[in-house]
Amino acid sequence: MKHKVAVLGATGAVGQRFIQLLENHPDFEVHELVASSRSAGKPYSEAAKWKLATALPEGIKQKIVKSTDDALESKILFSGLDSDIAGTAEEAYRAKGHIVISNSKNHRMDEDVPLVVPEINPEHLDMVIAQKKKYGGAIVTNPNCSTIGLVLGIAPVFNLGIDMMIVSTMQAISGAGYPGIPSFDVLDNVIPHIGGEEDKIEDEPNKIFGKFDGKGIVPAPTRISAMVHRVPAIDGHLEAVSIKFKKSVTRDEIVSLMKNYEGEPQKLNCPSAPKPAIQYFEAVDRPQTRLDRDLGKGMTVSVGNLRPCNIFDWKFNLLVHNTVRGAAGGTILIAELMLRKGLI
Ligand code: NAP
């Protein structure tokens, strides 16, 4: 039997991806939809401006959108709520015994909340047990979309010992939600600022790569400097990464680790786990945003153009689909893994 789930922020860019990716999902069935008071009380097809290239699922069209004040029947809540409301709303749902798996920034760095990329730190999900005892329910978070690409791209080589990294991102407009940035501002342009984004990319990886000691996370010590840019692509964040290792590392070592990388979701055959988790390109002009963002149904992170760095040791490019692996798809994969680990 499928688990009934609710999508919070169901009308937004991330909420729409949840609805698309959960259509015919083997584990989960969308039962309830939640958005702001602007949408509550309306059928979903009227409340949402559907912006995806697949049809709005029939079973969703007539569902009446609920507000965050309404009681929910679903145990599992996938959240794509605006960060202005996510903090308090997600805490309230946790106190009512729900398991909230969230894309919003609000609780990512809370001491008792795991920040999870399923391939990298599945053991952090055990923090849910203590939360359930304390609050009745639990909050689990998905990292920032650019962070997810970065940590998956470097995960294969992380244990070789990374001293420091510089990352420059070229981020798609869907990352700003809908309707997002005015076309007048973003077309024929690159904007070298996204509020709060650099701090997230610099701070979140050390929690994700941190050690869970049974009580909390001891963060990893890697130094990261991030520069972010908004570019006129619809989906897909491209990132240019330079890494300084603590010891000498060969190109062959890096390539072999990249090509053979997998994690618990692949081993457990989670339905959304991409195989391969990382697509390694030898070509110097890949990955490219438009050509490669949909690899592995948007769940594969692609890496390429690996070359020596004159200042650090190695540099390469990576690409992540921001609303799939970087948001809704990554969150669904967390839930699939929690189910298989007996945490839901
Ligand atoms: P969005 O398109 O602006 O959607 C926001 C959603 O939140 C809408 O469903 C909106 O409902 C709802 N909402 C706003 N105010 C509300 C309120 N007071 N009460 C209840 N619902 C409310 O934003 P998004 O891009 O989907 O992002 C959603 C969250 O995910 C954000 O926290 C964002 O930072 C994070 N995130 C986004 C991405 C991405 O690539 N877009 C990636 C990772 C994480 P109405 O339609 O009724 O206003």
GROMACS .gro file of C-alpha atoms and ligand atoms in nm:
model
  392
    1MET     CA    1   0.000   0.000   0.000
    2LYS     CA    2   0.128   0.348  -0.087
    3HIS     CA    3   0.195   0.607   0.185
    4LYS     CA    4  -0.027   0.914   0.163
    5VAL     CA    5   0.176   1.236   0.151
    6ALA     CA    6   0.106   1.608   0.148
    7VAL     CA    7   0.295   1.865  -0.059
    8LEU     CA    8   0.347   2.195   0.123
    9GLY     CA    9   0.401   2.494  -0.108
   10ALA     CA   10   0.234   2.282  -0.374
   11THR     CA   11   0.172   2.569  -0.617
   12GLY     CA   12   0.538   2.685  -0.637
   13ALA     CA   13   0.831   2.581  -0.857
   14VAL     CA   14   0.942   2.308  -0.617
   15GLY     CA   15   0.584   2.204  -0.528
   16GLN     CA   16   0.504   2.147  -0.897
   17ARG     CA   17   0.812   1.925  -0.932
   18PHE     CA   18   0.692   1.721  -0.634
   19ILE     CA   19   0.357   1.666  -0.803
   20GLN     CA   20   0.524   1.572  -1.132
   21LEU     CA   21   0.775   1.331  -0.973
   22LEU     CA   22   0.519   1.169  -0.742
   23GLU     CA   23   0.281   1.078  -1.027
   24ASN     CA   24   0.279   0.694  -1.034
   25HIS     CA   25   0.545   0.675  -0.760
   26PRO     CA   26   0.567   0.319  -0.620
   27ASP     CA   27   0.589   0.427  -0.251
   28PHE     CA   28   0.397   0.755  -0.222
   29GLU     CA   29   0.065   0.901  -0.332
   30VAL     CA   30  -0.019   1.273  -0.318
   31HIS     CA   31  -0.317   1.303  -0.085
   32GLU     CA   32  -0.313   1.669   0.022
   33LEU     CA   33  -0.189   1.999  -0.121
   34VAL     CA   34  -0.106   2.305   0.089
   35ALA     CA   35  -0.026   2.665  -0.012
   36SER     CA   36  -0.096   3.021   0.107
   37SER     CA   37  -0.432   3.180   0.180
   38ARG     CA   38  -0.421   3.314  -0.180
   39SER     CA   39  -0.460   2.954  -0.303
   40ALA     CA   40  -0.643   2.779  -0.017
   41GLY     CA   41  -1.000   2.672  -0.091
   42LYS     CA   42  -0.945   2.664  -0.470
   43PRO     CA   43  -0.905   2.355  -0.693
   44TYR     CA   44  -0.534   2.307  -0.763
   45SER     CA   45  -0.573   2.369  -1.138
   46GLU     CA   46  -0.712   2.714  -1.058
   47ALA     CA   47  -0.467   2.799  -0.778
   48ALA     CA   48  -0.146   2.699  -0.958
   49LYS     CA   49   0.005   2.825  -1.283
   50TRP     CA   50   0.136   2.486  -1.402
   51LYS     CA   51   0.475   2.547  -1.565
   52LEU     CA   52   0.613   2.200  -1.633
   53ALA     CA   53   0.642   2.029  -1.970
   54THR     CA   54   0.430   1.728  -1.864
   55ALA     CA   55   0.052   1.745  -1.814
   56LEU     CA   56  -0.087   1.824  -1.471
   57PRO     CA   57  -0.192   1.481  -1.336
   58GLU     CA   58  -0.570   1.422  -1.359
   59GLY     CA   59  -0.603   1.322  -0.994
   60ILE     CA   60  -0.449   1.652  -0.881
   61LYS     CA   61  -0.654   1.900  -1.088
   62GLN     CA   62  -0.964   1.903  -0.868
   63LYS     CA   63  -0.798   1.859  -0.529
   64ILE     CA   64  -0.884   2.155  -0.307
   65VAL     CA   65  -0.574   2.335  -0.181
   66LYS     CA   66  -0.550   2.356   0.199
   67SER     CA   67  -0.389   2.626   0.413
   68THR     CA   68  -0.119   2.573   0.677
   69ASP     CA   69  -0.392   2.619   0.944
   70ASP     CA   70  -0.578   2.307   0.828
   71ALA     CA   71  -0.515   1.969   0.996
   72LEU     CA   72  -0.351   1.716   0.765
   73GLU     CA   73  -0.417   1.341   0.742
   74SER     CA   74  -0.085   1.253   0.574
   75LYS     CA   75   0.203   1.145   0.797
   76ILE     CA   76   0.477   1.245   0.548
   77LEU     CA   77   0.491   1.609   0.436
   78PHE     CA   78   0.715   1.718   0.148
   79SER     CA   79   0.784   2.089   0.193
   80GLY     CA   80   0.853   2.348  -0.075
   81LEU     CA   81   0.722   2.631   0.142
   82ASP     CA   82   0.846   2.985   0.105
   83SER     CA   83   1.112   3.047   0.372
   84ASP     CA   84   0.905   3.331   0.522
   85ILE     CA   85   0.656   3.073   0.650
   86ALA     CA   86   0.851   2.746   0.649
   87GLY     CA   87   1.023   2.799   0.986
   88THR     CA   88   0.714   2.820   1.203
   89ALA     CA   89   0.488   2.604   0.986
   90GLU     CA   90   0.729   2.309   0.975
   91GLU     CA   91   0.780   2.326   1.354
   92ALA     CA   92   0.404   2.322   1.406
   93TYR     CA   93   0.366   2.017   1.181
   94ARG     CA   94   0.649   1.839   1.366
   95ALA     CA   95   0.475   1.906   1.697
   96LYS     CA   96   0.163   1.737   1.554
   97GLY     CA   97   0.363   1.420   1.482
   98HIS     CA   98   0.430   1.467   1.109
   99ILE     CA   99   0.757   1.382   0.936
  100VAL     CA  100   0.846   1.697   0.740
  101ILE     CA  101   1.110   1.663   0.469
  102SER     CA  102   1.195   2.015   0.363
  103ASN     CA  103   1.369   2.215   0.093
  104SER     CA  104   1.356   2.541   0.285
  105LYS     CA  105   1.663   2.690   0.449
  106ASN     CA  106   1.505   2.757   0.790
  107HIS     CA  107   1.594   2.440   0.983
  108ARG     CA  108   1.896   2.316   0.785
  109MET     CA  109   2.153   2.419   1.044
  110ASP     CA  110   1.946   2.330   1.357
  111GLU     CA  111   2.157   2.109   1.586
  112ASP     CA  112   1.903   1.827   1.601
  113VAL     CA  113   1.791   1.838   1.235
  114PRO     CA  114   1.975   1.630   0.974
  115LEU     CA  115   2.085   1.791   0.645
  116VAL     CA  116   2.092   1.498   0.410
  117VAL     CA  117   2.218   1.394   0.068
  118PRO     CA  118   2.122   1.025   0.070
  119GLU     CA  119   2.439   0.897  -0.102
  120ILE     CA  120   2.668   1.089   0.136
  121ASN     CA  121   2.536   1.094   0.492
  122PRO     CA  122   2.244   0.850   0.532
  123GLU     CA  123   2.354   0.780   0.892
  124HIS     CA  124   2.257   1.139   0.988
  125LEU     CA  125   1.893   1.033   0.937
  126ASP     CA  126   1.913   0.855   1.274
  127MET     CA  127   1.873   1.202   1.432
  128VAL     CA  128   1.503   1.157   1.352
  129ILE     CA  129   1.472   0.910   1.642
  130ALA     CA  130   1.568   1.171   1.905
  131GLN     CA  131   1.345   1.433   1.741
  132LYS     CA  132   1.045   1.200   1.750
  133LYS     CA  133   1.100   1.142   2.124
  134LYS     CA  134   1.131   1.515   2.192
  135TYR     CA  135   0.867   1.663   1.959
  136GLY     CA  136   0.640   1.378   1.847
  137GLY     CA  137   0.741   1.424   1.483
  138ALA     CA  138   1.057   1.520   1.296
  139ILE     CA  139   1.206   1.761   1.044
  140VAL     CA  140   1.461   1.641   0.789
  141THR     CA  141   1.619   1.887   0.544
  142ASN     CA  142   1.748   1.880   0.190
  143PRO     CA  143   2.046   2.114   0.128
  144ASN     CA  144   2.054   2.421  -0.095
  145CYS     CA  145   2.034   2.326  -0.465
  146SER     CA  146   2.390   2.441  -0.549
  147THR     CA  147   2.524   2.274  -0.234
  148ILE     CA  148   2.372   1.942  -0.342
  149GLY     CA  149   2.552   1.957  -0.677
  150LEU     CA  150   2.880   2.057  -0.514
  151VAL     CA  151   2.881   1.791  -0.241
  152LEU     CA  152   2.780   1.512  -0.480
  153GLY     CA  153   3.046   1.624  -0.729
  154ILE     CA  154   3.321   1.612  -0.466
  155ALA     CA  155   3.186   1.317  -0.260
  156PRO     CA  156   3.390   1.054  -0.450
  157VAL     CA  157   3.717   1.234  -0.366
  158PHE     CA  158   3.627   1.377  -0.025
  159ASN     CA  159   3.803   1.102   0.170
  160LEU     CA  160   4.130   1.175  -0.014
  161GLY     CA  161   4.141   1.483   0.211
  162ILE     CA  162   4.027   1.822   0.079
  163ASP     CA  163   4.203   2.124   0.229
  164MET     CA  164   4.009   2.399   0.050
  165MET     CA  165   3.787   2.472  -0.248
  166ILE     CA  166   3.666   2.761  -0.459
  167VAL     CA  167   3.334   2.727  -0.642
  168SER     CA  168   3.168   2.966  -0.889
  169THR     CA  169   2.809   2.891  -0.982
  170MET     CA  170   2.598   2.977  -1.288
  171GLN     CA  171   2.244   2.927  -1.160
  172ALA     CA  172   1.917   2.892  -1.351
  173ILE     CA  173   1.619   3.121  -1.298
  174SER     CA  174   1.386   2.847  -1.167
  175GLY     CA  175   1.604   2.857  -0.855
  176ALA     CA  176   1.433   3.185  -0.766
  177GLY     CA  177   1.082   3.030  -0.778
  178TYR     CA  178   0.788   3.146  -0.988
  179PRO     CA  179   0.743   3.414  -1.126
  180GLY     CA  180   1.096   3.486  -1.004
  181ILE     CA  181   1.325   3.743  -1.163
  182PRO     CA  182   1.168   3.986  -1.414
  183SER     CA  183   1.265   3.895  -1.773
  184PHE     CA  184   1.388   4.253  -1.818
  185ASP     CA  185   1.651   4.189  -1.548
  186VAL     CA  186   1.771   3.842  -1.650
  187LEU     CA  187   1.753   3.816  -2.031
  188ASP     CA  188   2.079   3.908  -2.211
  189ASN     CA  189   2.239   3.933  -1.866
  190VAL     CA  190   2.431   3.765  -1.583
  191ILE     CA  191   2.360   3.883  -1.227
  192PRO     CA  192   2.654   3.833  -0.986
  193HIS     CA  193   2.445   3.811  -0.669
  194ILE     CA  194   2.186   3.576  -0.512
  195GLY     CA  195   2.094   3.680  -0.159
  196GLY     CA  196   2.229   3.443   0.112
  197GLU     CA  197   2.340   3.180  -0.141
  198GLU     CA  198   2.717   3.206  -0.093
  199ASP     CA  199   2.691   3.153   0.284
  200LYS     CA  200   2.479   2.838   0.232
  201ILE     CA  201   2.728   2.688  -0.016
  202GLU     CA  202   3.018   2.765   0.220
  203ASP     CA  203   2.851   2.636   0.541
  204GLU     CA  204   2.626   2.342   0.447
  205PRO     CA  205   2.890   2.102   0.304
  206ASN     CA  206   3.074   2.080   0.638
  207LYS     CA  207   2.755   1.971   0.816
  208ILE     CA  208   2.681   1.715   0.542
  209PHE     CA  209   3.035   1.571   0.551
  210GLY     CA  210   3.041   1.597   0.934
  211LYS     CA  211   3.055   1.295   1.166
  212PHE     CA  212   2.738   1.200   1.356
  213ASP     CA  213   2.854   1.096   1.706
  214GLY     CA  214   2.516   0.961   1.817
  215LYS     CA  215   2.405   1.299   1.956
  216GLY     CA  216   2.502   1.567   1.708
  217ILE     CA  217   2.719   1.648   1.407
  218VAL     CA  218   3.088   1.733   1.435
  219PRO     CA  219   3.139   1.943   1.120
  220ALA     CA  220   3.410   1.872   0.863
  221PRO     CA  221   3.687   2.140   0.850
  222THR     CA  222   3.702   2.212   0.473
  223ARG     CA  223   3.744   2.580   0.377
  224ILE     CA  224   3.515   2.684   0.092
  225SER     CA  225   3.482   3.012  -0.096
  226ALA     CA  226   3.173   3.051  -0.319
  227MET     CA  227   3.078   3.305  -0.587
  228VAL     CA  228   2.729   3.285  -0.733
  229HIS     CA  229   2.573   3.413  -1.055
  230ARG     CA  230   2.219   3.404  -1.195
  231VAL     CA  231   2.217   3.321  -1.568
  232PRO     CA  232   1.929   3.305  -1.818
  233ALA     CA  233   1.880   2.925  -1.820
  234ILE     CA  234   1.544   2.782  -1.705
  235ASP     CA  235   1.678   2.480  -1.508
  236GLY     CA  236   2.025   2.356  -1.412
  237HIS     CA  237   2.305   2.501  -1.203
  238LEU     CA  238   2.654   2.474  -1.357
  239GLU     CA  239   2.945   2.504  -1.113
  240ALA     CA  240   3.320   2.560  -1.168
  241VAL     CA  241   3.520   2.400  -0.884
  242SER     CA  242   3.892   2.423  -0.790
  243ILE     CA  243   4.020   2.191  -0.517
  244LYS     CA  244   4.336   2.184  -0.305
  245PHE     CA  245   4.396   1.841  -0.156
  246LYS     CA  246   4.592   1.774   0.163
  247LYS     CA  247   4.823   1.536  -0.025
  248SER     CA  248   4.913   1.471  -0.387
  249VAL     CA  249   4.627   1.312  -0.588
  250THR     CA  250   4.652   1.180  -0.944
  251ARG     CA  251   4.406   1.235  -1.227
  252ASP     CA  252   4.354   0.857  -1.257
  253GLU     CA  253   4.258   0.833  -0.889
  254ILE     CA  254   3.998   1.108  -0.929
  255VAL     CA  255   3.850   0.967  -1.251
  256SER     CA  256   3.826   0.614  -1.112
  257LEU     CA  257   3.654   0.733  -0.793
  258MET     CA  258   3.412   0.953  -0.991
  259LYS     CA  259   3.317   0.671  -1.228
  260ASN     CA  260   3.259   0.412  -0.956
  261TYR     CA  261   3.074   0.626  -0.703
  262GLU     CA  262   2.754   0.497  -0.547
  263GLY     CA  263   2.580   0.516  -0.211
  264GLU     CA  264   2.315   0.347   0.000
  265PRO     CA  265   2.023   0.458  -0.226
  266GLN     CA  266   2.178   0.276  -0.523
  267LYS     CA  267   2.258  -0.034  -0.314
  268LEU     CA  268   1.903  -0.043  -0.174
  269ASN     CA  269   1.749   0.020  -0.518
  270CYS     CA  270   1.554   0.326  -0.407
  271PRO     CA  271   1.317   0.409  -0.696
  272SER     CA  272   1.462   0.760  -0.751
  273ALA     CA  273   1.828   0.662  -0.707
  274PRO     CA  274   2.010   0.735  -1.034
  275LYS     CA  275   2.259   0.488  -1.176
  276PRO     CA  276   2.519   0.620  -1.213
  277ALA     CA  277   2.490   0.875  -0.934
  278ILE     CA  278   2.761   1.074  -1.110
  279GLN     CA  279   2.807   1.093  -1.487
  280TYR     CA  280   3.177   1.153  -1.559
  281PHE     CA  281   3.258   1.316  -1.896
  282GLU     CA  282   3.605   1.305  -2.055
  283ALA     CA  283   3.491   1.569  -2.308
  284VAL     CA  284   3.631   1.915  -2.230
  285ASP     CA  285   3.304   2.090  -2.319
  286ARG     CA  286   3.073   1.890  -2.088
  287PRO     CA  287   2.864   1.904  -1.879
  288GLN     CA  288   2.644   2.167  -2.042
  289THR     CA  289   2.328   2.302  -1.880
  290ARG     CA  290   2.079   2.229  -2.160
  291LEU     CA  291   2.233   1.901  -2.276
  292ASP     CA  292   2.300   1.730  -1.945
  293ARG     CA  293   2.059   1.855  -1.679
  294ASP     CA  294   1.807   1.575  -1.739
  295LEU     CA  295   2.052   1.285  -1.706
  296GLY     CA  296   1.916   1.016  -1.474
  297LYS     CA  297   1.573   1.188  -1.495
  298GLY     CA  298   1.737   1.496  -1.341
  299MET     CA  299   1.885   1.302  -1.048
  300THR     CA  300   2.237   1.242  -1.184
  301VAL     CA  301   2.504   1.505  -1.115
  302SER     CA  302   2.745   1.534  -1.408
  303VAL     CA  303   3.114   1.617  -1.384
  304GLY     CA  304   3.365   1.692  -1.661
  305ASN     CA  305   3.653   1.898  -1.797
  306LEU     CA  306   3.886   1.776  -1.519
  307ARG     CA  307   4.219   1.955  -1.552
  308PRO     CA  308   4.513   2.076  -1.340
  309CYS     CA  309   4.471   2.406  -1.155
  310ASN     CA  310   4.762   2.652  -1.153
  311ILE     CA  311   4.676   2.777  -0.802
  312PHE     CA  312   4.513   2.472  -0.635
  313ASP     CA  313   4.554   2.108  -0.752
  314TRP     CA  314   4.258   2.016  -0.978
  315LYS     CA  315   3.961   2.196  -1.131
  316PHE     CA  316   3.645   2.072  -1.305
  317ASN     CA  317   3.285   2.161  -1.390
  318LEU     CA  318   2.971   2.001  -1.252
  319LEU     CA  319   2.600   2.034  -1.322
  320VAL     CA  320   2.294   1.971  -1.104
  321HIS     CA  321   1.924   1.997  -1.197
  322ASN     CA  322   1.817   2.246  -0.931
  323THR     CA  323   1.447   2.162  -0.897
  324VAL     CA  324   1.491   1.783  -0.935
  325ARG     CA  325   1.811   1.656  -0.762
  326GLY     CA  326   1.854   2.002  -0.603
  327ALA     CA  327   1.503   2.010  -0.456
  328ALA     CA  328   1.195   1.785  -0.502
  329GLY     CA  329   1.375   1.476  -0.640
  330GLY     CA  330   1.641   1.490  -0.368
  331THR     CA  331   1.371   1.518  -0.103
  332ILE     CA  332   1.175   1.223  -0.240
  333LEU     CA  333   1.497   1.017  -0.241
  334ILE     CA  334   1.544   1.100   0.128
  335ALA     CA  335   1.193   0.970   0.200
  336GLU     CA  336   1.252   0.651  -0.003
  337LEU     CA  337   1.566   0.586   0.200
  338MET     CA  338   1.395   0.662   0.533
  339LEU     CA  339   1.125   0.411   0.441
  340ARG     CA  340   1.383   0.142   0.365
  341LYS     CA  341   1.573   0.218   0.688
  342GLY     CA  342   1.255   0.187   0.896
  343LEU     CA  343   1.257   0.554   0.997
  344ILE     CA  344   0.905   0.621   0.869
  345NAP     P1  345   0.789   2.956  -0.504
  345NAP     O1  346   0.778   2.916  -0.645
  345NAP     O2  347   0.786   3.101  -0.470
  345NAP     O3  348   0.674   2.879  -0.418
  345NAP     C1  349   0.649   2.908  -0.283
  345NAP     C2  350   0.533   2.826  -0.231
  345NAP     O4  351   0.510   2.862  -0.093
  345NAP     C3  352   0.402   2.848  -0.306
  345NAP     O5  353   0.330   2.728  -0.310
  345NAP     C4  354   0.329   2.948  -0.216
  345NAP     O6  355   0.187   2.939  -0.227
  345NAP     C5  356   0.371   2.898  -0.079
  345NAP     N1  357   0.356   3.004   0.022
  345NAP     C6  358   0.402   3.130   0.019
  345NAP     N2  359   0.364   3.196   0.131
  345NAP     C7  360   0.291   3.110   0.204
  345NAP     C8  361   0.220   3.117   0.327
  345NAP     N3  362   0.220   3.231   0.399
  345NAP     N4  363   0.156   3.008   0.373
  345NAP     C9  364   0.157   2.891   0.302
  345NAP     N5  365   0.219   2.878   0.183
  345NAP    C10  366   0.286   2.985   0.136
  345NAP     O7  367   0.926   2.901  -0.439
  345NAP     P2  368   1.011   2.769  -0.480
  345NAP     O8  369   1.118   2.805  -0.575
  345NAP     O9  370   0.916   2.661  -0.511
  345NAP    O10  371   1.086   2.740  -0.342
  345NAP    C11  372   1.017   2.683  -0.230
  345NAP    C12  373   1.120   2.661  -0.119
  345NAP    O11  374   1.221   2.569  -0.164
  345NAP    C13  375   1.193   2.790  -0.080
  345NAP    O12  376   1.216   2.789   0.059
  345NAP    C14  377   1.323   2.780  -0.161
  345NAP    O13  378   1.427   2.852  -0.101
  345NAP    C15  379   1.350   2.631  -0.160
  345NAP     N6  380   1.428   2.578  -0.273
  345NAP    C16  381   1.400   2.613  -0.401
  345NAP    C17  382   1.474   2.558  -0.506
  345NAP    C18  383   1.451   2.592  -0.649
  345NAP    O14  384   1.531   2.550  -0.736
  345NAP     N7  385   1.345   2.665  -0.684
  345NAP    C19  386   1.575   2.466  -0.479
  345NAP    C20  387   1.601   2.430  -0.346
  345NAP    C21  388   1.526   2.486  -0.245
  345NAP     P3  389   0.100   3.045  -0.315
  345NAP    O15  390   0.114   3.004  -0.458
  345NAP    O16  391  -0.038   3.026  -0.261
  345NAP    O17  392   0.156   3.181  -0.288
   0.00000   0.00000   0.00000
